[in-house]
Short mmCIF file of C-alpha atoms in Angstrom, two decimals:
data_model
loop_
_atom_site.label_atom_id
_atom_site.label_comp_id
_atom_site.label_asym_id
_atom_site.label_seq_id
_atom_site.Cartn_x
_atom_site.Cartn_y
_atom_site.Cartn_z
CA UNK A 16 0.00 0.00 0.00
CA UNK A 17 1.19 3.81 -0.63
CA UNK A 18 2.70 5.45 1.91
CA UNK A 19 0.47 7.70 3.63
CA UNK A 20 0.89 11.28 5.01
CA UNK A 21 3.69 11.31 8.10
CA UNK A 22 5.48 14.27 7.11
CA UNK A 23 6.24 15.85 10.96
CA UNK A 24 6.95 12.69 11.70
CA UNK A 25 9.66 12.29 8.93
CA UNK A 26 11.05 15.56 9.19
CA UNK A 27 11.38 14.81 13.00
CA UNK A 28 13.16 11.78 12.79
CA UNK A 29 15.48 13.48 9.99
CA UNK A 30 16.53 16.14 12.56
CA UNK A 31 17.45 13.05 14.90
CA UNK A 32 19.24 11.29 12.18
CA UNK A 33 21.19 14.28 11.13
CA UNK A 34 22.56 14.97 14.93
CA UNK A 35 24.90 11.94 14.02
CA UNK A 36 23.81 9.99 17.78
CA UNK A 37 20.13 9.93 18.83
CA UNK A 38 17.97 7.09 21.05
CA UNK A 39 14.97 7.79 19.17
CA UNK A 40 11.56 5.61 21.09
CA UNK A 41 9.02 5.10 18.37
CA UNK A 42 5.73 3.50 19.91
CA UNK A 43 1.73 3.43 19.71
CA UNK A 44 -0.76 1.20 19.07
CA UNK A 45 -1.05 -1.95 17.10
CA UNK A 46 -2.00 -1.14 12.83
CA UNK A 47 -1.13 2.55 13.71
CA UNK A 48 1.74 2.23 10.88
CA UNK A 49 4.99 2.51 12.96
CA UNK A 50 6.72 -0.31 11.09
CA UNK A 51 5.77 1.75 7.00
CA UNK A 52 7.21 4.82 8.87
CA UNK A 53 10.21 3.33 9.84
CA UNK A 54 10.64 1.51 6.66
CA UNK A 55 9.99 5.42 4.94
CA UNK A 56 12.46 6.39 6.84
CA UNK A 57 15.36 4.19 6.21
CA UNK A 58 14.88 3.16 2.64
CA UNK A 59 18.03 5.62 1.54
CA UNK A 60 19.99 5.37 4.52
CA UNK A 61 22.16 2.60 5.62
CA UNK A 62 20.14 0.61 7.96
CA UNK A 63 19.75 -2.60 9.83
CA UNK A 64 15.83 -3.43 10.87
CA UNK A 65 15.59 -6.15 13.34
CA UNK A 66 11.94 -7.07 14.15
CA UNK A 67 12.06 -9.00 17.36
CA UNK A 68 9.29 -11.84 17.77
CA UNK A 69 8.10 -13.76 20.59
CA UNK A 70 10.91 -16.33 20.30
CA UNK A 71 13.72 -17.76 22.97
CA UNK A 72 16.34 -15.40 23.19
CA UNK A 73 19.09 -17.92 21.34
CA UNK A 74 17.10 -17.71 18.31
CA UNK A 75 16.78 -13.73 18.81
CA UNK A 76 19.95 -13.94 18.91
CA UNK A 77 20.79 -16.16 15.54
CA UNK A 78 17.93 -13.82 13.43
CA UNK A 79 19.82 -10.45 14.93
CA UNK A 80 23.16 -12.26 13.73
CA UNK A 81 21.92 -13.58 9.98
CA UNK A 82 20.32 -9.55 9.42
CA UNK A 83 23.48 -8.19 10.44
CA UNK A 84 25.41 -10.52 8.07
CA UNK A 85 23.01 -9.09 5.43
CA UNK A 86 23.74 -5.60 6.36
CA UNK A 87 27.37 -6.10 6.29
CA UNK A 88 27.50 -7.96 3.58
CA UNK A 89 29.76 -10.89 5.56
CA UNK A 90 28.76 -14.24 5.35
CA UNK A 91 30.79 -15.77 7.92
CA UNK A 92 28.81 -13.34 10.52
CA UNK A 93 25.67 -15.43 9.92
CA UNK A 94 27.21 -19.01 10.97
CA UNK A 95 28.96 -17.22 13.95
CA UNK A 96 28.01 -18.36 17.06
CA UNK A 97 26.68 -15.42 19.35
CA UNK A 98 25.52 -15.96 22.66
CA UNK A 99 26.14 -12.08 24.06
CA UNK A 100 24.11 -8.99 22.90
CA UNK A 101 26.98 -6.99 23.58
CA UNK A 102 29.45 -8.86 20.88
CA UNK A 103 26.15 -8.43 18.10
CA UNK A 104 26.06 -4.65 18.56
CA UNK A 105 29.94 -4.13 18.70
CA UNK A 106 29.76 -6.18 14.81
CA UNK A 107 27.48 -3.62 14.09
CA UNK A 108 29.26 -0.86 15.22
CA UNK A 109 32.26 -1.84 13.02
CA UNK A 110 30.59 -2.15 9.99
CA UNK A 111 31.97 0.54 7.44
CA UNK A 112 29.95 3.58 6.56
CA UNK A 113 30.21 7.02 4.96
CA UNK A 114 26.93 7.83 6.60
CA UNK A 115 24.87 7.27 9.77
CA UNK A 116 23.72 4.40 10.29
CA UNK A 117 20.90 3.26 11.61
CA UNK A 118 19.64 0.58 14.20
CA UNK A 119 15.98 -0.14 14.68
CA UNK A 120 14.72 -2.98 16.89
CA UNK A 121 10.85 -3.04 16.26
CA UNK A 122 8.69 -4.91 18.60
CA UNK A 123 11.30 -4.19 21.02
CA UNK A 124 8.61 -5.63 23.81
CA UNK A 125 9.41 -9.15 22.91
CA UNK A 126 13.27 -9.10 23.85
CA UNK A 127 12.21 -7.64 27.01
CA UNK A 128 9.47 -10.64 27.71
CA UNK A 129 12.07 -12.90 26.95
CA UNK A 130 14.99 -11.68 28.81
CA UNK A 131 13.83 -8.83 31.75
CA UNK A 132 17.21 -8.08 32.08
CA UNK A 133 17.54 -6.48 28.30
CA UNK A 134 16.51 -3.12 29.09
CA UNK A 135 20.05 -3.18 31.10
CA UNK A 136 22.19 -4.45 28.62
CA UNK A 137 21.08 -2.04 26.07
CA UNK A 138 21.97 0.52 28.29
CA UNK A 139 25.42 -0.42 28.60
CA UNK A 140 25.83 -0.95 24.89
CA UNK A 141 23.98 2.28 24.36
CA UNK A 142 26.59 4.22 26.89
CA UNK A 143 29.66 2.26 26.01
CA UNK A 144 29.54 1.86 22.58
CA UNK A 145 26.74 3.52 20.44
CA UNK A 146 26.30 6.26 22.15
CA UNK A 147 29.87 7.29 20.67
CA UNK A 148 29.82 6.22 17.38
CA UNK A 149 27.54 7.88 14.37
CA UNK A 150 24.76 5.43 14.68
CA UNK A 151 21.03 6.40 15.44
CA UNK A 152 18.92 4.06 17.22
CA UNK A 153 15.39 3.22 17.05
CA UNK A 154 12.80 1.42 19.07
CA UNK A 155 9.67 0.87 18.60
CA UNK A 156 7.06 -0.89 20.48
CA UNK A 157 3.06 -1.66 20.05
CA UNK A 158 2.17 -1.91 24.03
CA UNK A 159 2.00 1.27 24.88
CA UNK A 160 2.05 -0.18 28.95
CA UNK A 161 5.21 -1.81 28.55
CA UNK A 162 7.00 0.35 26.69
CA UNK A 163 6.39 3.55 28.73
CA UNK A 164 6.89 0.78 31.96
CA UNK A 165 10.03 -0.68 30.41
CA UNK A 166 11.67 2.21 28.52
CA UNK A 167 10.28 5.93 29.20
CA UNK A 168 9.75 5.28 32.98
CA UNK A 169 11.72 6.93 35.65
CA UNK A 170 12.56 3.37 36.96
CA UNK A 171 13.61 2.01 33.26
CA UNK A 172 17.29 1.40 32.75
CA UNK A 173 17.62 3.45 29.56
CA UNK A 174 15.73 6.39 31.06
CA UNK A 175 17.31 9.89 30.16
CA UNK A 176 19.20 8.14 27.08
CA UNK A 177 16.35 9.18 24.39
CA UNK A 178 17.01 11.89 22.42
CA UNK A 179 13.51 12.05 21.25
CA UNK A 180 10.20 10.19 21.69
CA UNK A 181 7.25 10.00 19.12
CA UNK A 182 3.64 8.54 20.48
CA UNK A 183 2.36 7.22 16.48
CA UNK A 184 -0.79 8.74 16.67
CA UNK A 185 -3.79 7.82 13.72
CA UNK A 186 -3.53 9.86 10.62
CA UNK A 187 -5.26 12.63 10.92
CA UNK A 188 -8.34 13.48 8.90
CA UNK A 189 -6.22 16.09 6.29
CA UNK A 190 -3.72 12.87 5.53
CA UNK A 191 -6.57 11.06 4.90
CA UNK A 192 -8.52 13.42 2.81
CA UNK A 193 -5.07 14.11 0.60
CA UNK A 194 -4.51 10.51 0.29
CA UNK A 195 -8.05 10.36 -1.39
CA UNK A 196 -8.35 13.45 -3.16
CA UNK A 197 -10.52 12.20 -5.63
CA UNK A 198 -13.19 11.31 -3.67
CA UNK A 199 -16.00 13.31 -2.36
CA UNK A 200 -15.43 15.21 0.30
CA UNK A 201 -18.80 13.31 2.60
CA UNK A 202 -17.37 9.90 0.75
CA UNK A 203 -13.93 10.81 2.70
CA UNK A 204 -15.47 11.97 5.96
CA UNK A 205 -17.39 8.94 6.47
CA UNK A 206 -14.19 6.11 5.61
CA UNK A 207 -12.40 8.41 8.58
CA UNK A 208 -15.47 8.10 10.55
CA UNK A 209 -14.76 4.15 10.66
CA UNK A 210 -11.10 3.30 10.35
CA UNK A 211 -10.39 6.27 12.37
CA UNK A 212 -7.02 7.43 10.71
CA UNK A 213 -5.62 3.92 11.23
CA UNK A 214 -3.92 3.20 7.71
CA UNK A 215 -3.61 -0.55 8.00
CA UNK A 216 -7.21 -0.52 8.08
CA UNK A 217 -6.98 0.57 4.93
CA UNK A 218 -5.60 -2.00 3.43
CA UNK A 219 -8.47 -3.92 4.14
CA UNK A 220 -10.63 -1.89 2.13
CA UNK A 221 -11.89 -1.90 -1.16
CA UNK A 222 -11.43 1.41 -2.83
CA UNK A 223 -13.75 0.43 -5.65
CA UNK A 224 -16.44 -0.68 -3.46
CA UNK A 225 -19.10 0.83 -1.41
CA UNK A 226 -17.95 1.89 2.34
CA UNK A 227 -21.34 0.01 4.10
CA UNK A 228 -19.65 -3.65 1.39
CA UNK A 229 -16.14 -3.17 3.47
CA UNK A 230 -18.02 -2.63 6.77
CA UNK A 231 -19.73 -5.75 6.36
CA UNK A 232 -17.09 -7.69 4.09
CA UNK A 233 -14.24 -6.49 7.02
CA UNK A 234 -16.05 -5.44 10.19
CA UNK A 235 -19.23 -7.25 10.35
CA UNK A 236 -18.46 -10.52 9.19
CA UNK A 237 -17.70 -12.79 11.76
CA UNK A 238 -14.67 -13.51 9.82
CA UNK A 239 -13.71 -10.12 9.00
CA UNK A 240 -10.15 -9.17 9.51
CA UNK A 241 -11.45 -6.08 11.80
CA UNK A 242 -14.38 -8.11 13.75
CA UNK A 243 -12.53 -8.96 16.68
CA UNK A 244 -9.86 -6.43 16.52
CA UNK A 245 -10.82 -4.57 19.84
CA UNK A 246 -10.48 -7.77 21.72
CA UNK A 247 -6.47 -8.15 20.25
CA UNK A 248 -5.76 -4.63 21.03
CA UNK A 249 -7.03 -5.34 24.75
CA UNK A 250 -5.71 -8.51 25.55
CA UNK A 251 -2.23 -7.43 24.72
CA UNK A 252 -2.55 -4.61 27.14
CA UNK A 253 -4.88 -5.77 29.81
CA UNK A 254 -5.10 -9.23 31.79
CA UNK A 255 -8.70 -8.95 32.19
CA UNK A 256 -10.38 -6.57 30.11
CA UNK A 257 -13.84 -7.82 30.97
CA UNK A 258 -14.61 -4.75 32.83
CA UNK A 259 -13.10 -2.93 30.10
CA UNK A 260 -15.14 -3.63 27.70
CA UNK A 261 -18.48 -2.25 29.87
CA UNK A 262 -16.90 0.92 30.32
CA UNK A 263 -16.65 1.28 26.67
CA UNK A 264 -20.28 0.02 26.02
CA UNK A 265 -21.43 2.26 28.70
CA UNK A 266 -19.50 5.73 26.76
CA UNK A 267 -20.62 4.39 23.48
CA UNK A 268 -24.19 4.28 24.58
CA UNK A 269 -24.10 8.16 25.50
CA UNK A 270 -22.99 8.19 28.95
CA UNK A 271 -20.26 10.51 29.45
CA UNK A 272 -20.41 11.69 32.78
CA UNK A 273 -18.70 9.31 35.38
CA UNK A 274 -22.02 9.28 37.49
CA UNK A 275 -24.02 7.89 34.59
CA UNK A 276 -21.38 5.58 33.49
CA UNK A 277 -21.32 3.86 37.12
CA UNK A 278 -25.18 3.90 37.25
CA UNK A 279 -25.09 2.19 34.05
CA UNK A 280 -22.78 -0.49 34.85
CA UNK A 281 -24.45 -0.60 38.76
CA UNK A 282 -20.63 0.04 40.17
CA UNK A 283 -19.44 2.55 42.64
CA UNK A 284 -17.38 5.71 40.49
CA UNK A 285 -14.29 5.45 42.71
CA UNK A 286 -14.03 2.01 41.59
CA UNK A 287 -14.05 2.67 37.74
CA UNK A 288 -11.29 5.17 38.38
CA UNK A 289 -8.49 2.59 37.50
CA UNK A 290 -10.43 1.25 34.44
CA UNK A 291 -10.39 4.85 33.38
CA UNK A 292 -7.46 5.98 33.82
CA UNK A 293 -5.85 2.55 31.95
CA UNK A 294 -7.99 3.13 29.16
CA UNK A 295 -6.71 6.88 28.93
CA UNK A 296 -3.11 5.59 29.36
CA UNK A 297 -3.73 3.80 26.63
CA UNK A 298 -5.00 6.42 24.52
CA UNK A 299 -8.91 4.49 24.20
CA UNK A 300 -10.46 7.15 26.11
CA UNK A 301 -10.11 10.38 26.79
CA UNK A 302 -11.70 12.74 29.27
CA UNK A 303 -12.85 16.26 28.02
CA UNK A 304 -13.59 19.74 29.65
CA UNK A 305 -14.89 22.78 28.30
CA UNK A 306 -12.25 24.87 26.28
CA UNK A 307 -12.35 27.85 28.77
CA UNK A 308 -11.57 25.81 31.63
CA UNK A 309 -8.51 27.88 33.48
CA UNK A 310 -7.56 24.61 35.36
CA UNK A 311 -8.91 21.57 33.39
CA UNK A 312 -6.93 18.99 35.88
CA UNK A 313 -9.20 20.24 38.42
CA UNK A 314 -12.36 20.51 36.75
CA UNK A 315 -15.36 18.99 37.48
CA UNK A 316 -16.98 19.19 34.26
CA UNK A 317 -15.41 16.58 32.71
CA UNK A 318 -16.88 13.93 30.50
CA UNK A 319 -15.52 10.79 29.25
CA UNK A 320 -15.65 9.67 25.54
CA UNK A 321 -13.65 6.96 23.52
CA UNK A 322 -11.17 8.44 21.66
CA UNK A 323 -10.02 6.09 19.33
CA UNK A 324 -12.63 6.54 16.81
CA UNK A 325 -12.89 3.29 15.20
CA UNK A 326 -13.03 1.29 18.15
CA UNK A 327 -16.21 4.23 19.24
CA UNK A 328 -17.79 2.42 15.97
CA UNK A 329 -17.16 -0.97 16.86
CA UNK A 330 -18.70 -0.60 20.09
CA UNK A 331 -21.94 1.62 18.74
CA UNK A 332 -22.67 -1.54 16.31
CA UNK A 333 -20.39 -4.80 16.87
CA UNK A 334 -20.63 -4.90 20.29
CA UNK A 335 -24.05 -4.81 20.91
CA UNK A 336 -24.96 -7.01 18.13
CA UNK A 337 -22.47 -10.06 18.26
CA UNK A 338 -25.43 -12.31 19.23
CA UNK A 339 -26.83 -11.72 15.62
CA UNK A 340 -23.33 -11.74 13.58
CA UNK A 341 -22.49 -14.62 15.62
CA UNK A 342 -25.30 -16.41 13.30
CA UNK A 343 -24.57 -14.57 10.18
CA UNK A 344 -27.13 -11.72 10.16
CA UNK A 345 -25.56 -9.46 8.80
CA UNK A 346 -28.26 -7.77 7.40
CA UNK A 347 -29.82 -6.83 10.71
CA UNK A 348 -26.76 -4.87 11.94
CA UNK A 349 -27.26 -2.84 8.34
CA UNK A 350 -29.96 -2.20 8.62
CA UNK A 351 -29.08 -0.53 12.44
CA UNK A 352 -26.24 1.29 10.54
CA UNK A 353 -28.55 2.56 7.63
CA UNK A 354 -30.65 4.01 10.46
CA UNK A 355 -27.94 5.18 12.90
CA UNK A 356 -24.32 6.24 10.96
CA UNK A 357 -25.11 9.46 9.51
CA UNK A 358 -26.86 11.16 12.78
CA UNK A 359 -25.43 9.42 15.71
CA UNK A 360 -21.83 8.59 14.23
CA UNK A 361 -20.41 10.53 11.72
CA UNK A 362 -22.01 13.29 12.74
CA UNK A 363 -20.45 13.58 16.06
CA UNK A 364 -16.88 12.53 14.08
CA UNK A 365 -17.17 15.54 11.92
CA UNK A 366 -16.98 17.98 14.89
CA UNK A 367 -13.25 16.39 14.72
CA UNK A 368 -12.25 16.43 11.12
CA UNK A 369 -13.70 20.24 11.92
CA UNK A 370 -11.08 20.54 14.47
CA UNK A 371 -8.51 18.88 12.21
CA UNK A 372 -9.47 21.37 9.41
CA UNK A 373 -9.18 24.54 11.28
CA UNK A 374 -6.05 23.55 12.60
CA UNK A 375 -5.03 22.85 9.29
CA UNK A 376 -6.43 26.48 8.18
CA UNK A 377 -5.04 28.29 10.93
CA UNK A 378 -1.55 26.74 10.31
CA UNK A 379 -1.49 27.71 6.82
CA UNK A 380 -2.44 31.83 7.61
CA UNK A 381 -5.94 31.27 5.71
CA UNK A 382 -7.36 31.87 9.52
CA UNK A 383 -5.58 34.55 11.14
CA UNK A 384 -6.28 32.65 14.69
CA UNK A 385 -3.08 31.46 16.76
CA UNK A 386 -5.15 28.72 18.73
CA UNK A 387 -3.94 28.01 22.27
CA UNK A 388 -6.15 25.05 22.63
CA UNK A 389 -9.14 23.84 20.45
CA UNK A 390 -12.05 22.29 22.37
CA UNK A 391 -15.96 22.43 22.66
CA UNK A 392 -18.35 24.05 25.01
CA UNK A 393 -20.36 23.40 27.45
CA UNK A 394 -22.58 24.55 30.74
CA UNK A 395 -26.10 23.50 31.85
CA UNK A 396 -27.77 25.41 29.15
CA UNK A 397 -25.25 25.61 26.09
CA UNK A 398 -23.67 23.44 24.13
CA UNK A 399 -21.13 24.67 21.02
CA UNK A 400 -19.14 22.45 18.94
CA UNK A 401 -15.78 23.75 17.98
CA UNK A 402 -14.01 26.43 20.44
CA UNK A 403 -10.92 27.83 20.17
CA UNK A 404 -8.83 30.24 22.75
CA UNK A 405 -6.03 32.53 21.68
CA UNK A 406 -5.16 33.53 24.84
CA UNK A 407 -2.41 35.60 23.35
CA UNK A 408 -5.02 37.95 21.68
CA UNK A 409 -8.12 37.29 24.16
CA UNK A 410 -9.82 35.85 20.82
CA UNK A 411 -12.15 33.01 20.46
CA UNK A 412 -13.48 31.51 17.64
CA UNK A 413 -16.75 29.60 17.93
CA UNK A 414 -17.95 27.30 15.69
CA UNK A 415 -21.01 24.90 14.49
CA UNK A 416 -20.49 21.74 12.65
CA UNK A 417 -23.40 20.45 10.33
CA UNK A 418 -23.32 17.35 8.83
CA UNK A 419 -26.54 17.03 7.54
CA UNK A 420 -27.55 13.44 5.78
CA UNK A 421 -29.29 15.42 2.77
CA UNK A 422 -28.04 18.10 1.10
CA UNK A 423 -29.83 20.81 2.96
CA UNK A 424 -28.05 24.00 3.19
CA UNK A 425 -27.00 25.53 6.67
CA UNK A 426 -29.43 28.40 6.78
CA UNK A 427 -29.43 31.68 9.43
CA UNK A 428 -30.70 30.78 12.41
CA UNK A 429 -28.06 28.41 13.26
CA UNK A 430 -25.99 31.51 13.14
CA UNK A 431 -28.22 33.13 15.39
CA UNK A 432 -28.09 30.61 17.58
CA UNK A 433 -24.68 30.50 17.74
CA UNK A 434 -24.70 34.15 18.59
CA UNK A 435 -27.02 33.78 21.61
CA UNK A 436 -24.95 30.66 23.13
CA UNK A 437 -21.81 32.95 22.78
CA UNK A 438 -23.05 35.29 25.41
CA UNK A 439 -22.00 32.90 28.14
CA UNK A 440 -19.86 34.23 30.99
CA UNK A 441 -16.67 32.07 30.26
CA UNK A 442 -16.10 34.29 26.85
CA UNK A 443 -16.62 37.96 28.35
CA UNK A 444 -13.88 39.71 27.66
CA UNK A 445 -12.64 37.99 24.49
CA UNK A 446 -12.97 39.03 20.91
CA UNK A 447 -15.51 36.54 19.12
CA UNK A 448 -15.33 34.97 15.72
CA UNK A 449 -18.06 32.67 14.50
CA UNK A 450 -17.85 29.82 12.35
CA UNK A 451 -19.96 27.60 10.71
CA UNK A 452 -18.39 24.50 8.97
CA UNK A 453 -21.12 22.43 6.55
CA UNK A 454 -20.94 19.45 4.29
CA UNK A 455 -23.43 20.87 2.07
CA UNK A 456 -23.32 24.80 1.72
CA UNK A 457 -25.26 27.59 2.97
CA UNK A 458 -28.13 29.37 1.51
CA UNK A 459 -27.95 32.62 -0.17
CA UNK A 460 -29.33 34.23 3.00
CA UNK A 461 -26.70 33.26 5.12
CA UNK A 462 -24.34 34.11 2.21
CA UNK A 463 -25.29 37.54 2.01
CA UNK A 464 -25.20 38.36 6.08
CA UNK A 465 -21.72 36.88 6.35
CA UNK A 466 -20.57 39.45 3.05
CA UNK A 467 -21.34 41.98 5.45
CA UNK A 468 -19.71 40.44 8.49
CA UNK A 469 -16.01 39.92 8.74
CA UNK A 470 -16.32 37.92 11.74
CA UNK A 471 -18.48 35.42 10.24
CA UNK A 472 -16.25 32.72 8.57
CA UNK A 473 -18.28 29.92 6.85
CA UNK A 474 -16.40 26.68 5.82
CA UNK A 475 -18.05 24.55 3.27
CA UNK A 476 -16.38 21.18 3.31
CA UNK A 477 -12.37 22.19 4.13
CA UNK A 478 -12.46 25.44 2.24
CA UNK A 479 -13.13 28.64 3.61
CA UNK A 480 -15.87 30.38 1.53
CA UNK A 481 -14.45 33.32 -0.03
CA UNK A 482 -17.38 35.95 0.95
CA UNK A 483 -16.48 39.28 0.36
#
């Protein structure tokens, strides 16, 4: 599959490479696409990729030993027999280069499972002997517990030697939409709202088909590559992800406030605070505030949602329906998406990809906005999608997202609307800018008030409409 998107990520592992010695940790999620970027990275430089697997350390040992021999070009390294990390790295080291080189160990978990004690001897070989030669290391994990347990920790071994760390986060919605430029705009929205920016997903897919074919070809089928993917991603991280799971079935079904989520799953809150807090460590969850919140570690206001958004769909129409794809009725579960995706899914998704498109806007000066953060809103009485603070300027901009399933137009009064919720409290005192992003255009009405306003700015799909 084509390489998608990744270009911070390249440029920041270029400024690494070109410092001559760098401990660069590379980790995030299973599918997220850390191995392609690695593989991006190195394909001009001279490099030796080691993927560890779960495997007894001798035979760790004799793979390491027959890539290196591959990398150096030496037969006679291969039918060596190593039985010391220490002696493999030094061979490495004295391979003859012009340039950097570079050492990745991928999956680096598995050594570490295998031999506790690895974490320490890569220390040593990192101080004593990489550490002074022109050689950048990489390593790169997929449990996110054991490699900030193991390796970014206070109590790890090779804390402090990093030179840089990069959490592989899902593609964002731009990369995406890039990637696919010659789709619709909706078509490209709605693929996002499902594999979530995860490009292995992708691979999956059939570009030629219909999304709601791949949901049920990949997803729904009960043999589908993606119909049980939740339950890997789990059990790799969690011993017993039972409990788990109901907190993510409770947030899926619209309960975002701890109080309701403990009602719903009849448990104390104190007791889901662990659960909670895992599945935020883990980057599954994520607890919100409102925007304006001066101290948002301390607010009370927050609400819980899933962050990762294609594990949001699979538990808004896999979970709750394995009974039926468990006997092949498929067409059940459709029939719940044709009813549900637009207005309770992608709906709710597209507040993001707004998010992702003013930041996007913003960065390239066709906002003149210098976001501090980018949030929502919300009291007792108000609700507002998109909010951002430039506390620099004591500007916000404030923002509706419409994602209609027709193609209505966004007419006036959700303007005025916006208007009235704006007159909260929490935004006295700042300049206001109001937005309105739509998937399907505004009516001349609308059109003609915002020619008059200069702090109306109406977005129809990701480009700003040009009003004046």
């Amino acid at each position: 599959m084509e390489f998608i998107g990744r270009t911070k990520e390249l440029s920041d592992l270029e400024q690494e490479y070109n410092s001559k010695h760098s401990f660069v940790v590379l980790y995030g999620r299973r599918r997220i696409g850390k191995t392609a970027l690695i593989q991006e990275f190195i394909k001009d430089k001279p490099a030796l990729y080691f993927l560890a697997t779960e495997e007894s350390e001798p035979q760790s040992m004799k793979r390491f030993a027959s890539n290196l021999s591959q990398f150096a070009q030496q037969e006679f390294i291969a039918k060596a027999n190593f039985n010391d990390w220490i002696d493999l790295f030094k061979v490495f080291v004295d391979v003859p280069s012009n340039k950097t080189k570079v050492l990745v160990i991928d999956e680096f978990q598995y050594i570490v499972n295998t031999n506790p004690a690895f974490t320490s001897i890569f220390q040593k070989v990192w101080d004593e002997i990489l550490s002074k030669q022109n050689v950048m290391v990489i390593i790169c994990g997929s449990y996110i517990n054991m490699m900030t347990k193991q390796v970014l920790s206070e109590n790890s071994p090779l804390y402090g030697r990093r030179t840089s760390q990069i959490r592989l986060a899902p593609l964002t919605f731009s990369e995406i939409r890039n990637h696919f430029s010659y789709k619709s705009f909706s078509d490209v929205v709605e693929l996002y709202s499902v594999i979530g920016g995860v490009p292995k997903y992708l691979e999956f897919f059939d570009n030629d088909s219909e999304l709601m074919y791949n949901i049920s070809r990949v997803i729904l089928n009960k043999n589908g590559f993606l119909y049980e993917e939740p339950a890997f991603l789990l059990n790799k991280e969690i011993k017993e992800p039972v409990n788990y799971y109901s907190v993510m079935k409770a947030i899926a079904q619209n309960n975002h406030k701890l109080s309701e989520i403990s009602s719903t799953m009849s448990t104390e809150g104190n007791k889901l605070s662990p659960y909670l807090e895992t599945l935020m460590g883990l980057f599954l969850l994520e607890k919100r505030v409102p925007v304006t919140e001066k101290k948002p570690e301390k607010s009370r206001k927050g609400l819980y949602y899933i962050k990762d958004i294609f594990i949001r769909f699979w538990f808004m129409f896999v979970f709750p329906y394995k009974g039926e794809l468990e006997l092949d009725n498929i067409s059940f579960v459709k029939d719940k998406l044709s009813t549900n995706f637009i207005d309770n899914h992608v709906a709710f998704v597209y507040e993001e990809v707004c998010k992702n498109i003013f930041t996007e806007l913003c960065r390239n000066k066709q906002i003149n906005f210098t976001p501090s953060r980018i949030g929502s809103y919300w009291d007792k009485n108000v609700e507002i999608d998109l909010v951002a603070v430039d506390e620099s300027n004591k500007c916000i901009f404030a923002a509706e997202c419409k994602y209609y399933n027709d193609t209505k137009p966004v007419d006036v009064n959700v303007y005025a609307k916006l208007v009235e919720k704006c007159k909260v409290n929490d935004f006295r005192g700042y300049d206001i800018t109001y937005g309105i992003f739509s998937k399907s255009g505004f009516t001349e009405h609308l059109l003609d008030i915002a020619k008059k306003n200069s702090n109306i700015i109406l977005i129809n799909e990701d480009k700003i409409l040009d009003t004046i």
